[in-house]
mmCIF file of C-alpha atoms in Angstrom:
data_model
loop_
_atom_site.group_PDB
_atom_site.id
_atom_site.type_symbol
_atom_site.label_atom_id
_atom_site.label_comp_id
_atom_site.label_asym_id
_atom_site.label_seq_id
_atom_site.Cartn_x
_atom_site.Cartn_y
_atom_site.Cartn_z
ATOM 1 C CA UNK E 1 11.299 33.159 -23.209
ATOM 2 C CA UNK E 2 10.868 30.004 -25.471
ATOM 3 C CA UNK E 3 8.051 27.950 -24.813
ATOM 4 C CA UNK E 4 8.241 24.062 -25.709
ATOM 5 C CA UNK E 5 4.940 22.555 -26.770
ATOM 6 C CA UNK E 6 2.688 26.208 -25.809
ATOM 7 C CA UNK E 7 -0.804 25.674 -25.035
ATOM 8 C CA UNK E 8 -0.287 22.179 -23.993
ATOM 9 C CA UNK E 9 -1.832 21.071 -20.534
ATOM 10 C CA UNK E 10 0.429 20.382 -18.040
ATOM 11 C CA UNK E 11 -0.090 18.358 -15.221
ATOM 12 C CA UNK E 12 2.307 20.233 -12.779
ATOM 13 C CA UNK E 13 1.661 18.580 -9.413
ATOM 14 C CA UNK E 14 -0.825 16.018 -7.116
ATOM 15 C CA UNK E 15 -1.843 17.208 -4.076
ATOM 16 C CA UNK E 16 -0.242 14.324 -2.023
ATOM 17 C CA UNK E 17 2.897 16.384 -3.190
ATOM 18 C CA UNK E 18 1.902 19.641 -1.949
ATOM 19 C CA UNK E 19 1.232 19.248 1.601
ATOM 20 C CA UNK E 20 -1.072 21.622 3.726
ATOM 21 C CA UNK E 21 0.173 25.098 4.164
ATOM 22 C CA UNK E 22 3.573 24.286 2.823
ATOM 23 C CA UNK E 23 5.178 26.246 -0.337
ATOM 24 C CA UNK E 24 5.968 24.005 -3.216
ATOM 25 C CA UNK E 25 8.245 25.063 -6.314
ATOM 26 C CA UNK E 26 7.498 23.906 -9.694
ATOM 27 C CA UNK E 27 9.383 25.335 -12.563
ATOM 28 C CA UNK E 28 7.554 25.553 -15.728
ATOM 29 C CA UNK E 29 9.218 26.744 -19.076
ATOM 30 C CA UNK E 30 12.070 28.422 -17.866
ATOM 31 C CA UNK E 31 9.421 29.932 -15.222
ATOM 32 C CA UNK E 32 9.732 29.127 -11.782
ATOM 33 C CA UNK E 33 6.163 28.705 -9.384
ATOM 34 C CA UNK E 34 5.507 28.734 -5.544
ATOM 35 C CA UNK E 35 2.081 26.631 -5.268
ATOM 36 C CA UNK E 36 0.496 26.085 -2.012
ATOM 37 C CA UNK E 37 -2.461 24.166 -1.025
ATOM 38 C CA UNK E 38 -4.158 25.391 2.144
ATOM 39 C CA UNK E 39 -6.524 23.687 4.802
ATOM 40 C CA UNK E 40 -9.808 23.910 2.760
ATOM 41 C CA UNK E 41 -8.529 21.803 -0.003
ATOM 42 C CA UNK E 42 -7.755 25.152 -2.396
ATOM 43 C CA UNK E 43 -4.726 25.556 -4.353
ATOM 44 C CA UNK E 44 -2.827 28.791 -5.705
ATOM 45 C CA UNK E 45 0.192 29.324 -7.628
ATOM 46 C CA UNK E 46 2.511 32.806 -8.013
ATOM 47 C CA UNK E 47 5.125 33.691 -10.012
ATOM 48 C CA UNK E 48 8.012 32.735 -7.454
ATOM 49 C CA UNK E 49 10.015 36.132 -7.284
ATOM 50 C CA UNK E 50 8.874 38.546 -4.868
ATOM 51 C CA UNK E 51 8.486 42.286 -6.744
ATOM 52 C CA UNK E 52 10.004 43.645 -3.926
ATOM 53 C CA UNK E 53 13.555 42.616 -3.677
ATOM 54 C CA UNK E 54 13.412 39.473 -5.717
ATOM 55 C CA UNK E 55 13.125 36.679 -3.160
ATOM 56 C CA UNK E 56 11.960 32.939 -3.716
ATOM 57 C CA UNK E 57 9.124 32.961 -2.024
ATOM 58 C CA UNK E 58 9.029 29.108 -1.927
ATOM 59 C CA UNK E 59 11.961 29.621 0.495
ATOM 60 C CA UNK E 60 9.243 31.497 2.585
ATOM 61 C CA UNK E 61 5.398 30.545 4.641
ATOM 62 C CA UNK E 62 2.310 30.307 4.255
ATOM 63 C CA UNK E 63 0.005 32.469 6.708
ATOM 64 C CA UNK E 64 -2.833 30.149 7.286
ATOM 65 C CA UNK E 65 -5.388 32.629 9.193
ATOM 66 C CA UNK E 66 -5.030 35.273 5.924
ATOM 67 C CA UNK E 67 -4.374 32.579 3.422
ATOM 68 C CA UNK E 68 -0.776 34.269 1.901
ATOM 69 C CA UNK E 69 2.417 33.385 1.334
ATOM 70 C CA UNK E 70 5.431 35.108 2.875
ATOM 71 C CA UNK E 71 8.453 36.356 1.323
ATOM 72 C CA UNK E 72 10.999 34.742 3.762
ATOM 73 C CA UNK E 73 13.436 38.453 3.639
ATOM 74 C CA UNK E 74 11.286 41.111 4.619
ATOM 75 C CA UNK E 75 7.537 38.982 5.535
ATOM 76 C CA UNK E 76 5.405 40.699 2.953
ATOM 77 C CA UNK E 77 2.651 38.699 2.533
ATOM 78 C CA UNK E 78 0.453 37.953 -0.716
ATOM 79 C CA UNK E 79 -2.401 36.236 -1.177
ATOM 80 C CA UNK E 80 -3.431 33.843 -3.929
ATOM 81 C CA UNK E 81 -4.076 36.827 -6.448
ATOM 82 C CA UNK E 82 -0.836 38.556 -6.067
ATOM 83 C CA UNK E 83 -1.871 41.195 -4.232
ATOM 84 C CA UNK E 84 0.015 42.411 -0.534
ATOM 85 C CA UNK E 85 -1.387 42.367 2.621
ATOM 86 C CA UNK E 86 0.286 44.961 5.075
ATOM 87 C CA UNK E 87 -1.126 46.528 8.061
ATOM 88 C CA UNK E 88 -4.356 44.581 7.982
ATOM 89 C CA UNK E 89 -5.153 46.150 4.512
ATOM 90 C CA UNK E 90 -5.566 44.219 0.969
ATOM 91 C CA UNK E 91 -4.011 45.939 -1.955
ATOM 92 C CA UNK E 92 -6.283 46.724 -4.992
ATOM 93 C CA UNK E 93 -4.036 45.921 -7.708
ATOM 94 C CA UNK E 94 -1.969 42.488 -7.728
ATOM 95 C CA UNK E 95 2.151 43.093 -7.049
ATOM 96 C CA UNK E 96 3.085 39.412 -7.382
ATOM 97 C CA UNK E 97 1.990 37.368 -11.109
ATOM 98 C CA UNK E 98 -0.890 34.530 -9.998
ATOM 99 C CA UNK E 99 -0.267 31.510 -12.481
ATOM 100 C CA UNK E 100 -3.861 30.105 -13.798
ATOM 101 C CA UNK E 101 -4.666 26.569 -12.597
ATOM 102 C CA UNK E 102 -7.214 23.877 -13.015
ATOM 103 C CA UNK E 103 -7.760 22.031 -10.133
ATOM 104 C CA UNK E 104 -9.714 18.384 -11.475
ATOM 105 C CA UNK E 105 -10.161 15.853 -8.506
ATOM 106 C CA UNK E 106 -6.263 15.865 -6.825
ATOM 107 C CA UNK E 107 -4.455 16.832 -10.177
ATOM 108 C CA UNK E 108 -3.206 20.949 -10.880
ATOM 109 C CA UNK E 109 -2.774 21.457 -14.205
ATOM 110 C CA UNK E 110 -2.040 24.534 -16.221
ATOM 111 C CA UNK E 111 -1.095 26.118 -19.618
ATOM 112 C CA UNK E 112 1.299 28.040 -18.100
ATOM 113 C CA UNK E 113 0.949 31.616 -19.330
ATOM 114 C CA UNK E 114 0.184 30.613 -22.947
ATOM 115 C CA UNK E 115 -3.983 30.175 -24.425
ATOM 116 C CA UNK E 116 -4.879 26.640 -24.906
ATOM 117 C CA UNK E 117 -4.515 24.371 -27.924
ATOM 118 C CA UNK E 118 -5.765 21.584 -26.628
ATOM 119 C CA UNK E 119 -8.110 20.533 -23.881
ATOM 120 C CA UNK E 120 -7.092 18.793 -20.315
ATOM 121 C CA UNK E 121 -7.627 14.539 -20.663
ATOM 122 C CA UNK E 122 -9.740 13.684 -17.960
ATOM 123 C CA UNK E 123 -7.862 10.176 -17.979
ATOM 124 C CA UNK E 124 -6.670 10.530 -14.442
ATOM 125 C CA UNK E 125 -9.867 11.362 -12.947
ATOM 126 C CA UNK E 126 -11.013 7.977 -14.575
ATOM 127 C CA UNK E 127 -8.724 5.745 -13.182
ATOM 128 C CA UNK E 128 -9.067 7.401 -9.835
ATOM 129 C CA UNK E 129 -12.548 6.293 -9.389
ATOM 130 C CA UNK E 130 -11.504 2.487 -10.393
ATOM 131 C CA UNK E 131 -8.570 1.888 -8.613
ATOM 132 C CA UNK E 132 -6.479 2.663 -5.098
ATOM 133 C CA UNK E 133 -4.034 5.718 -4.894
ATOM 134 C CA UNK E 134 -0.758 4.335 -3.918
ATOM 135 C CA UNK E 135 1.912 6.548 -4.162
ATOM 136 C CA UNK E 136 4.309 8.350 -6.241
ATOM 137 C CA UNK E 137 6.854 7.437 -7.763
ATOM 138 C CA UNK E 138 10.195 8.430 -10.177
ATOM 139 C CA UNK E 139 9.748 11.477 -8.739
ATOM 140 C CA UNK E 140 12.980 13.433 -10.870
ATOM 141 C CA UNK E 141 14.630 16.172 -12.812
ATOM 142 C CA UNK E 142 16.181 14.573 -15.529
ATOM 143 C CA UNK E 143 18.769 16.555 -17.185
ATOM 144 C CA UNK E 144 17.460 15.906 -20.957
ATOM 145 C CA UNK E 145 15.158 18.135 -23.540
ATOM 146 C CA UNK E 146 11.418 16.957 -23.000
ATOM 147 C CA UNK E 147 11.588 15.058 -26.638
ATOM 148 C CA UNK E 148 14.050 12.739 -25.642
ATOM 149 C CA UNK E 149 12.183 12.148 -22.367
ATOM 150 C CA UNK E 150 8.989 11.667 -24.280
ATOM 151 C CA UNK E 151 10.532 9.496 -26.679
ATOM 152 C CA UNK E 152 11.993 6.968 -24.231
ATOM 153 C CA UNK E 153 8.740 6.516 -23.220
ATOM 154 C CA UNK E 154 7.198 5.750 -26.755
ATOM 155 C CA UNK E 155 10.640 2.900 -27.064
ATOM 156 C CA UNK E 156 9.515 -0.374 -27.550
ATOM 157 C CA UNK E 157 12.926 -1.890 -27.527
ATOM 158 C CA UNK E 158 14.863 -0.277 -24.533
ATOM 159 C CA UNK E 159 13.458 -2.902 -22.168
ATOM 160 C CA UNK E 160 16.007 -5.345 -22.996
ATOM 161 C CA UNK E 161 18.938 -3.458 -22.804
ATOM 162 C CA UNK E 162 18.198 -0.514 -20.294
ATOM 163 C CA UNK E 163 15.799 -2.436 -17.954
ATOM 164 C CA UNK E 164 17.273 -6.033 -18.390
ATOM 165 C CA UNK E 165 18.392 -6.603 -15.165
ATOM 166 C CA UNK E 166 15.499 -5.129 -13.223
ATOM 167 C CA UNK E 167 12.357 -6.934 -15.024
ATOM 168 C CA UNK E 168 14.380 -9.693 -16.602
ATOM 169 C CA UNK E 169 11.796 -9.410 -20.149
ATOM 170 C CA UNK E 170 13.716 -11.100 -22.642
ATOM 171 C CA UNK E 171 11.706 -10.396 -25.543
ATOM 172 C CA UNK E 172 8.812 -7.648 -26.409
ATOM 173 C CA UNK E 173 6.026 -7.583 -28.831
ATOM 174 C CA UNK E 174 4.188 -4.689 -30.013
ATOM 175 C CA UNK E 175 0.538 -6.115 -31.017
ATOM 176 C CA UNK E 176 -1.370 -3.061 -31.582
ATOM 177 C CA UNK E 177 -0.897 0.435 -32.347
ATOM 178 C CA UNK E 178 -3.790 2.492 -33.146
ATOM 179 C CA UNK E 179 -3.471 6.808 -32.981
ATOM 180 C CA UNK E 180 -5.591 9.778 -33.462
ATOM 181 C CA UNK E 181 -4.424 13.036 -33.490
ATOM 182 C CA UNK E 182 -2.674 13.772 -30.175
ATOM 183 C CA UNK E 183 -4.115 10.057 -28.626
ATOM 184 C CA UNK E 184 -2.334 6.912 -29.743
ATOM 185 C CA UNK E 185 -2.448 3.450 -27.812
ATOM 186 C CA UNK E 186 -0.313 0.306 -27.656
ATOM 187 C CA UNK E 187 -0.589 -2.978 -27.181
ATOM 188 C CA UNK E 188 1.945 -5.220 -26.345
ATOM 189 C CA UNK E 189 3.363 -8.546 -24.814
ATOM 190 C CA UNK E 190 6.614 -8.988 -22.730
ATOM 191 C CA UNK E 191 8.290 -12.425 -22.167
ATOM 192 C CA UNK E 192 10.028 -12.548 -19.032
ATOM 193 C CA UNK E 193 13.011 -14.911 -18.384
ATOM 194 C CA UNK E 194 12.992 -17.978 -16.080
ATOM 195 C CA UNK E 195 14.432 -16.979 -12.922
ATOM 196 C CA UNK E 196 15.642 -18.987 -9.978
ATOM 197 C CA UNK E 197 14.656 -18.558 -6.613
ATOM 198 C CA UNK E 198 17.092 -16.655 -5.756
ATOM 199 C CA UNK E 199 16.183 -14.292 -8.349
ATOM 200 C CA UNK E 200 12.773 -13.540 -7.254
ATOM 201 C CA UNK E 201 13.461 -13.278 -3.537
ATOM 202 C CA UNK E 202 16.441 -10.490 -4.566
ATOM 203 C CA UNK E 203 13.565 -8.837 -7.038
ATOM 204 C CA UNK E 204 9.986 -8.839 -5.061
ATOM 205 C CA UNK E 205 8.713 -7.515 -8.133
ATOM 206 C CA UNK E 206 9.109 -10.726 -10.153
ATOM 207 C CA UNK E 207 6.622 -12.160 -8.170
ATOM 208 C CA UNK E 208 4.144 -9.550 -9.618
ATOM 209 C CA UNK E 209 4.790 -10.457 -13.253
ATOM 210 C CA UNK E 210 3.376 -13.104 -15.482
ATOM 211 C CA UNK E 211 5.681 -15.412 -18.065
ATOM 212 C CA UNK E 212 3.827 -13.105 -20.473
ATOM 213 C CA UNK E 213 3.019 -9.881 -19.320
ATOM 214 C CA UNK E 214 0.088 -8.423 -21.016
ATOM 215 C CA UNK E 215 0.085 -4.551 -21.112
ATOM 216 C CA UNK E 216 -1.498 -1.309 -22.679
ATOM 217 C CA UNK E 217 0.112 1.756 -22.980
ATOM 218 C CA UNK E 218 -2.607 4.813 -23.857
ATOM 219 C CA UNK E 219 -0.477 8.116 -24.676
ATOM 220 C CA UNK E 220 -2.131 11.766 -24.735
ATOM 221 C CA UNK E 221 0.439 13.887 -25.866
ATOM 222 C CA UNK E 222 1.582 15.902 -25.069
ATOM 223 C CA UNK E 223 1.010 15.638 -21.172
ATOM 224 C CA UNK E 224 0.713 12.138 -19.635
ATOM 225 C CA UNK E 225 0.973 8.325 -20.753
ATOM 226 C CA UNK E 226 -1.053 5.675 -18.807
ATOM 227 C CA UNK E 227 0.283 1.808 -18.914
ATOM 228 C CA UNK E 228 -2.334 -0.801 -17.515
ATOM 229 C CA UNK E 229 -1.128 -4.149 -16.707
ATOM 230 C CA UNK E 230 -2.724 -7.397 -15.312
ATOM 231 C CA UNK E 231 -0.481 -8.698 -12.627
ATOM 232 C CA UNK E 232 -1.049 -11.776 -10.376
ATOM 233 C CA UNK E 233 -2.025 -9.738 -7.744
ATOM 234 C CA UNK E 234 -4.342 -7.327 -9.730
ATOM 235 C CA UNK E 235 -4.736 -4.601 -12.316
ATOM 236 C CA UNK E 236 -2.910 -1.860 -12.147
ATOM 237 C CA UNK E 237 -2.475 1.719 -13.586
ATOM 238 C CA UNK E 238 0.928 3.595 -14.056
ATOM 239 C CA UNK E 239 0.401 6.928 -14.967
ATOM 240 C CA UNK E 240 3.699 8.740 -16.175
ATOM 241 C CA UNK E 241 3.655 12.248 -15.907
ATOM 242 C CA UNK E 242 6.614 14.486 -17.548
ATOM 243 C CA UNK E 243 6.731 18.557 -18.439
ATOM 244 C CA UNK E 244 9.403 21.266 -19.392
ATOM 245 C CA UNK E 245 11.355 23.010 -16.577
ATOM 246 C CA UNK E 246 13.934 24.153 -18.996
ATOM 247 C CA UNK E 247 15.247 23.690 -22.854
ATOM 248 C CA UNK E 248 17.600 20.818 -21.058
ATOM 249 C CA UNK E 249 15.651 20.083 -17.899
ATOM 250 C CA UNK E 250 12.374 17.606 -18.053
ATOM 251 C CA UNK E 251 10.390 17.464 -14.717
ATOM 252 C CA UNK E 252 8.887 13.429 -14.530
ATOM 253 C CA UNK E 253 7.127 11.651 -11.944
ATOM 254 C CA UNK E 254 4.396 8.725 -12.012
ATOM 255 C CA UNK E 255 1.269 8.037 -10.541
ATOM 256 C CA UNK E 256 0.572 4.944 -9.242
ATOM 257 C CA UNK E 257 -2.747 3.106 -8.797
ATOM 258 C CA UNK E 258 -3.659 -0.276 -8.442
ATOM 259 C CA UNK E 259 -6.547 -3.178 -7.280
ATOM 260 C CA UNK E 260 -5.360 -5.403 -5.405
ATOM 261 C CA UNK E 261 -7.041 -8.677 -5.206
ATOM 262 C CA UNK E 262 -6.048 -9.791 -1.374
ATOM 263 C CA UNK E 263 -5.892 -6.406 1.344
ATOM 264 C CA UNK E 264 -2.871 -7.936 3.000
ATOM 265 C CA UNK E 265 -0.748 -7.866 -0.135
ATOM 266 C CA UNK E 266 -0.780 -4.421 -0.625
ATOM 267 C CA UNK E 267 1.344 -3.140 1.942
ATOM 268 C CA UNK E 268 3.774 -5.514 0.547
ATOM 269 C CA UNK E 269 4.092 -4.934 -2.532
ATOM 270 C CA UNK E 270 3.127 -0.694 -2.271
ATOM 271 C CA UNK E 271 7.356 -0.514 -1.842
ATOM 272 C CA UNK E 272 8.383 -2.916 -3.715
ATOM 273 C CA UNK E 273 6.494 -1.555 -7.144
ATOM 274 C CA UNK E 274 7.224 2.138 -5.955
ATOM 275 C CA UNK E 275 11.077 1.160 -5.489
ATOM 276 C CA UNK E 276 10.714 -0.840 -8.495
ATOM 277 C CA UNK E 277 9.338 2.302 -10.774
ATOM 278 C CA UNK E 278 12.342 4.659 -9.000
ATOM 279 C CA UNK E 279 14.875 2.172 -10.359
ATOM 280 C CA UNK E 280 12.872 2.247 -13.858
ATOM 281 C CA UNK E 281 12.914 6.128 -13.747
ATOM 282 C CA UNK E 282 16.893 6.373 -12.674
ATOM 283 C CA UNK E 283 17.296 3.905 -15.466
ATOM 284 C CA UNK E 284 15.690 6.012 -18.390
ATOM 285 C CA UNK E 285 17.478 9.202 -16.705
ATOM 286 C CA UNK E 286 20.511 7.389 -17.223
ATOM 287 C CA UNK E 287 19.896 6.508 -20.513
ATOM 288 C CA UNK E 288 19.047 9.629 -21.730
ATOM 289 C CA UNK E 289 21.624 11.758 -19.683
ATOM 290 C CA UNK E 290 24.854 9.749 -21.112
ATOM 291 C CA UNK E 291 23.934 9.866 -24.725
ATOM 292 C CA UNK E 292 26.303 11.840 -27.163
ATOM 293 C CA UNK E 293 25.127 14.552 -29.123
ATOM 294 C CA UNK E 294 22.056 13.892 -31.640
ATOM 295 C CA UNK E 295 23.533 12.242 -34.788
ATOM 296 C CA UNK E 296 21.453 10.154 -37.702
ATOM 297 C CA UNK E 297 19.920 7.285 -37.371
ATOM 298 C CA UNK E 298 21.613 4.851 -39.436
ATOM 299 C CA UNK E 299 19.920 1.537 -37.686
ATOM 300 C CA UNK E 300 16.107 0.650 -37.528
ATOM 301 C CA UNK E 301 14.334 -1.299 -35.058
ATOM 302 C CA UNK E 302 10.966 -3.073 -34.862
ATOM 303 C CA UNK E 303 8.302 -1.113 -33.021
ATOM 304 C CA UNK E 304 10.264 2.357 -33.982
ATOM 305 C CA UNK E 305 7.160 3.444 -35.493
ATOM 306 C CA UNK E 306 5.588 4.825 -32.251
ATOM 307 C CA UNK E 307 8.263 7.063 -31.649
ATOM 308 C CA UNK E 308 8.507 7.866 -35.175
ATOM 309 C CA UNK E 309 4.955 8.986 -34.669
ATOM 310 C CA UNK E 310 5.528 11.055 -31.411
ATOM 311 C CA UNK E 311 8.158 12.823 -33.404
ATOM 312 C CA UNK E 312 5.867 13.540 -35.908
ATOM 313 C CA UNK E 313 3.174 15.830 -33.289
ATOM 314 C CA UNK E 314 6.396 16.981 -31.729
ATOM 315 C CA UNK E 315 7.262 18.843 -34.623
ATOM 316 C CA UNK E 316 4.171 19.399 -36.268
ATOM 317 C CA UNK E 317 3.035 20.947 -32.973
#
């Protein structure tokens, strides 16, 4: 197997996306998962093939009095080590492959089954304490190599050509730009266009953005990238979360959290920001899925040197 990126911390799942008792498949370098979160709050993860007759045990249940999940041909159970429970005995040795998690405040993260090179950013947990859950969004398998997924997210330009229509930002500028090591930060200002009336009542999520959007995008490669805003009504925190389910599959979804300044608003504009961050998602999976094969660059940008640096751990990793 050929790992992209090994030893990097992946953020594989929230637990608002696991449920209660309810297997969950996440495929991991090439390496599919069945992850489960039971009543007490505790999560496990096994290597999804049963080692009996090759089932997915995703496709099976989760025993809540014993704690296992079942294998949905024959109903062997196995707990959160691997190991089979059959006529009320506990194996000693493990059958089934656990996968190693760390479980920080609602995020699972894991190195998958390679030793760490470098440590879990505790940026999630941060904004957690400062702002409101309110959903996920973008959740997707885009059909793209993680670079290119990464990269889109490091373009500085794409906004007014792949997300014209959506956010109507006629012109961007990068102010800022500061790195170290696998951290680097942006700063930058987007200039939205002056819509009519009938624009912002068709787009609800106009209304949340200034003539000149202020925004910070803080990158920790090569896991998640966080982009705080100051909207009209409040701060809020988009936390983009991508890893590799195959050499040509990239697993994204986002985070969302926010502080709003009136309680009333936020039920109105929860949808509209998740729906708008779906369409952004679709957008970039678009955009990368439709491109022709990799040829040279024979155009520069401004603002390419972000990307230029993300290319630069990429390879280097």
């Amino acid at each position: 197997m050929t790992y992209i990126l090994p030893g990097a911390p992946w953020l594989i799942a929230h637990r608002s996306m696991l449920g209660v008792n309810q297997p969950h498949k996440v495929t991991l370098n090439g390496q599919d998962y069945a992850l489960w979160q039971n009543d007490r709050g505790e999560v496990f993860a096994l290597n999804n093939v049963c080692p009996h007759m090759q089932a997915p045990l995703s496709n099976g249940w989760i025993c809540k009095e014993r704690n296992t999940i079942t294998c949905p041909f024959h109903a062997l159970e196995f707990d959160g080590e691997g190991k089979l429970h059959r006529e009320g005995k506990r194996d000693i040795q493990p059958f089934a492959q656990p996968l190693k998690l760390t479980v920080i405040g609602d995020c699972i993260w894991t190195y998958g089954d390679c030793e760490p090179r470098t440590g879990i950013p505790d940026i999630v947990e941060q904004i957690a304490s400062k702002y409101d859950f309110i959903g996920i969004a973008g959740d997707k398998t885009i059909q793209g190599d993680f670079l290119s997924t990464w990269l889109i997210n490091s373009d500085f330009n794409h906004q007014n050509g792949t997300h014209r229509e959506l956010f109507q930002i006629v012109q961007n500028q990068m102010t800022e730009f500061d790195k170290n090591g696998y951290w680097y930060k942006v700063k930058q200002e987007s200039t939205r266009a002056n819509n009519s009336v009938r624009e912002l009542l068709s787009n609800p999520v106009l209304f949340t953005i200034p003539k000149i959007l202020k925004s910070t995008v803080e990158y920790f490669f090569p896991s998640v990238l966080v982009l705080y805003a100051e909207t009209g009504s409040g701060p809020f925190a988009q936390v983009v979360v991508q890893y590799p389910q195959q050499q040509n599959q990239t697993k994204i979804y986002e985070l969302i959290f926010a502080k709003f300044k009136s309680v009333w608003i936020k039920p109105l504009l929860r949808q509209s920001m998740l729906k708008a961050i779906d369409v952004v998602v679709e957008q970039d999976s678009t955009a990368i899925e439709t491109r022709y094969p990799h040829q040279p660059t024979k155009i520069r940008l401004p603002n390419e040197e972000v990307m230029i640096y993300a290319l630069e751990l990429y390879r280097e990793w």
